Amino acid sequence: MATATPWSPSSFTPAHRDYAKVKLTTWAITWGVILLASLVPAVLAATGAGIALWLVLAPILLVLLLALLALRIIRRQVAALGYLEREEDFIVRSGVMWRKQVVIPYGRMQYVEVNSGPLERRYGLCQLTLNTAGTGATAHVYGLPEREGQELRERLVAAGEEQML
């Protein structure tokens, strides 16, 4: 028997739209490096090594195909990110193909940290990481504006301290 969830997808706070730019930049850097590596057989063939044409073209075509597939899913991945603050717990969702929702009771939060890499800082974004006591569950909230991330961290810490009393 299936039960309906007490929250709707529209009730989640989504990742900031600039987080898609961070993901696209990361995609471009990663796949650019992989594409350069796939050009090694072409360079060897150009220097006179006896390499079959299919061994030169296959890695390049494979990398381009995989890169385009990864590119196609980025916007959906960002749209799938979100969080929901409830009275007793905090819910984090993510994933397109493998969907994941982590429900963390405020009383189980051990610590909450705010991180940001160079690309995230460039767009004024951060990532919030929640770690829990006991089972060691960790939840990540991606694509938060820096100020919102700090405020959310303070609210979560306050809610966690309130639940522990």
CSV table of C-alpha atoms in Angstrom, one decimal:
chain,number,residue,atom,x,y,z
A,1,MET,CA,0.0,0.0,0.0
A,2,ALA,CA,1.5,3.3,-1.1
A,3,THR,CA,1.3,6.3,1.2
A,4,ALA,CA,1.4,9.8,0.0
A,5,THR,CA,4.2,12.0,1.3
A,6,PRO,CA,3.2,14.9,3.5
A,7,TRP,CA,5.0,17.4,1.3
A,8,SER,CA,4.9,18.3,-2.3
A,9,PRO,CA,7.8,18.8,-4.7
A,10,SER,CA,6.8,22.5,-4.9
A,11,SER,CA,7.3,23.0,-1.2
A,12,PHE,CA,11.0,22.4,-1.4
A,13,THR,CA,13.4,25.4,-1.7
A,14,PRO,CA,15.3,24.9,-4.9
A,15,ALA,CA,19.0,25.4,-5.6
A,16,HIS,CA,19.9,28.9,-6.9
A,17,ARG,CA,19.8,29.2,-10.7
A,18,ASP,CA,23.4,30.2,-10.8
A,19,TYR,CA,24.4,26.7,-9.5
A,20,ALA,CA,23.7,25.5,-13.1
A,21,LYS,CA,26.5,27.7,-14.2
A,22,VAL,CA,28.8,26.2,-11.6
A,23,LYS,CA,27.9,22.7,-12.9
A,24,LEU,CA,28.3,23.7,-16.5
A,25,THR,CA,31.8,25.2,-15.9
A,26,THR,CA,32.8,22.0,-14.0
A,27,TRP,CA,31.5,19.9,-16.9
A,28,ALA,CA,33.5,22.0,-19.4
A,29,ILE,CA,36.7,21.7,-17.5
A,30,THR,CA,36.3,18.0,-16.8
A,31,TRP,CA,35.3,16.9,-20.3
A,32,GLY,CA,37.9,19.3,-21.9
A,33,VAL,CA,40.7,17.5,-20.0
A,34,ILE,CA,39.2,14.1,-21.0
A,35,LEU,CA,38.9,15.1,-24.6
A,36,LEU,CA,42.6,16.2,-24.6
A,37,ALA,CA,43.6,12.8,-23.3
A,38,SER,CA,41.5,11.1,-26.1
A,39,LEU,CA,43.5,13.0,-28.7
A,40,VAL,CA,46.7,11.1,-27.8
A,41,PRO,CA,46.2,8.4,-30.4
A,42,ALA,CA,45.6,11.2,-33.0
A,43,VAL,CA,48.9,12.9,-32.0
A,44,LEU,CA,50.7,9.6,-32.2
A,45,ALA,CA,49.2,8.9,-35.7
A,46,ALA,CA,50.2,12.4,-36.8
A,47,THR,CA,53.9,11.7,-35.8
A,48,GLY,CA,54.0,8.7,-38.0
A,49,ALA,CA,53.1,5.8,-35.6
A,50,GLY,CA,51.2,3.2,-37.5
A,51,ILE,CA,47.8,3.5,-35.7
A,52,ALA,CA,44.6,2.4,-37.4
A,53,LEU,CA,42.1,5.2,-38.2
A,54,TRP,CA,39.4,3.6,-36.0
A,55,LEU,CA,41.8,3.7,-33.0
A,56,VAL,CA,42.2,7.4,-33.6
A,57,LEU,CA,38.5,8.2,-34.0
A,58,ALA,CA,36.9,5.8,-31.5
A,59,PRO,CA,38.2,7.5,-28.3
A,60,ILE,CA,37.3,11.0,-29.6
A,61,LEU,CA,33.8,10.0,-30.6
A,62,LEU,CA,33.2,8.1,-27.4
A,63,VAL,CA,34.3,11.1,-25.2
A,64,LEU,CA,32.1,13.5,-27.2
A,65,LEU,CA,29.1,11.2,-26.9
A,66,LEU,CA,29.6,10.7,-23.1
A,67,ALA,CA,30.1,14.5,-22.7
A,68,LEU,CA,26.9,15.4,-24.5
A,69,LEU,CA,25.0,12.9,-22.5
A,70,ALA,CA,26.4,14.4,-19.3
A,71,LEU,CA,25.6,17.9,-20.5
A,72,ARG,CA,22.0,16.9,-21.3
A,73,ILE,CA,21.3,16.0,-17.7
A,74,ILE,CA,22.9,18.9,-15.8
A,75,ARG,CA,19.9,21.2,-15.8
A,76,ARG,CA,17.7,18.4,-14.6
A,77,GLN,CA,20.2,17.6,-11.8
A,78,VAL,CA,20.2,21.2,-10.6
A,79,ALA,CA,16.4,21.3,-10.8
A,80,ALA,CA,16.1,18.2,-8.6
A,81,LEU,CA,18.1,19.8,-5.8
A,82,GLY,CA,16.2,21.2,-2.9
A,83,TYR,CA,15.6,21.3,0.9
A,84,LEU,CA,12.6,21.6,3.1
A,85,GLU,CA,12.5,22.9,6.7
A,86,ARG,CA,9.8,21.3,8.8
A,87,GLU,CA,8.9,21.6,12.5
A,88,GLU,CA,10.8,18.4,13.7
A,89,ASP,CA,13.2,17.7,10.8
A,90,PHE,CA,15.0,18.8,7.7
A,91,ILE,CA,14.6,17.2,4.3
A,92,VAL,CA,17.2,17.3,1.5
A,93,ARG,CA,16.4,15.9,-2.0
A,94,SER,CA,18.6,15.3,-5.0
A,95,GLY,CA,19.0,13.1,-8.0
A,96,VAL,CA,17.4,12.6,-11.4
A,97,MET,CA,18.0,8.9,-12.2
A,98,TRP,CA,18.7,7.8,-8.6
A,99,ARG,CA,16.4,10.0,-6.5
A,100,LYS,CA,17.3,10.6,-2.9
A,101,GLN,CA,15.6,12.2,0.0
A,102,VAL,CA,17.3,12.4,3.4
A,103,VAL,CA,15.2,13.3,6.4
A,104,ILE,CA,17.3,14.5,9.3
A,105,PRO,CA,15.6,15.1,12.7
A,106,TYR,CA,17.0,18.3,14.3
A,107,GLY,CA,17.9,16.4,17.5
A,108,ARG,CA,20.2,14.1,15.5
A,109,MET,CA,22.3,16.9,13.9
A,110,GLN,CA,25.8,16.8,15.2
A,111,TYR,CA,27.3,19.7,13.2
A,112,VAL,CA,26.4,21.9,10.3
A,113,GLU,CA,29.1,23.5,8.1
A,114,VAL,CA,29.1,25.8,5.1
A,115,ASN,CA,31.6,25.3,2.3
A,116,SER,CA,32.3,27.0,-1.0
A,117,GLY,CA,34.8,26.2,-3.7
A,118,PRO,CA,36.3,28.7,-6.1
A,119,LEU,CA,33.5,28.4,-8.7
A,120,GLU,CA,30.8,28.6,-6.1
A,121,ARG,CA,32.4,31.7,-4.6
A,122,ARG,CA,32.6,33.2,-8.1
A,123,TYR,CA,28.8,33.1,-8.2
A,124,GLY,CA,28.3,33.9,-4.5
A,125,LEU,CA,27.1,30.4,-3.7
A,126,CYS,CA,27.9,27.8,-1.0
A,127,GLN,CA,27.2,24.3,0.0
A,128,LEU,CA,25.7,23.3,3.4
A,129,THR,CA,26.7,20.0,4.9
A,130,LEU,CA,24.8,18.4,7.8
A,131,ASN,CA,26.3,15.5,9.7
A,132,THR,CA,24.3,13.4,12.1
A,133,ALA,CA,25.1,11.5,15.3
A,134,GLY,CA,24.9,7.7,15.3
A,135,THR,CA,24.5,6.3,11.8
A,136,GLY,CA,26.8,8.8,10.3
A,137,ALA,CA,24.3,10.1,7.7
A,138,THR,CA,25.4,13.2,5.8
A,139,ALA,CA,23.3,15.5,3.7
A,140,HIS,CA,24.5,18.2,1.3
A,141,VAL,CA,22.5,21.2,0.3
A,142,TYR,CA,24.0,22.6,-2.9
A,143,GLY,CA,23.6,25.9,-4.7
A,144,LEU,CA,22.7,28.2,-1.7
A,145,PRO,CA,23.4,31.9,-1.9
A,146,GLU,CA,26.2,32.6,0.6
A,147,ARG,CA,24.0,34.7,2.9
A,148,GLU,CA,21.1,32.2,2.8
A,149,GLY,CA,23.5,29.4,3.6
A,150,GLN,CA,24.8,31.2,6.7
A,151,GLU,CA,21.3,32.0,7.9
A,152,LEU,CA,20.1,28.4,7.3
A,153,ARG,CA,23.1,27.1,9.2
A,154,GLU,CA,22.2,29.3,12.2
A,155,ARG,CA,18.5,28.2,12.0
A,156,LEU,CA,19.5,24.5,11.9
A,157,VAL,CA,22.0,24.8,14.8
A,158,ALA,CA,19.3,26.7,16.9
A,159,ALA,CA,16.7,24.0,16.0
A,160,GLY,CA,19.2,21.2,16.9
A,161,GLU,CA,20.0,22.8,20.2
A,162,GLU,CA,16.3,23.3,21.0
A,163,GLN,CA,15.6,19.6,20.3
A,164,MET,CA,18.5,18.4,22.5
A,165,LEU,CA,17.2,20.3,25.5
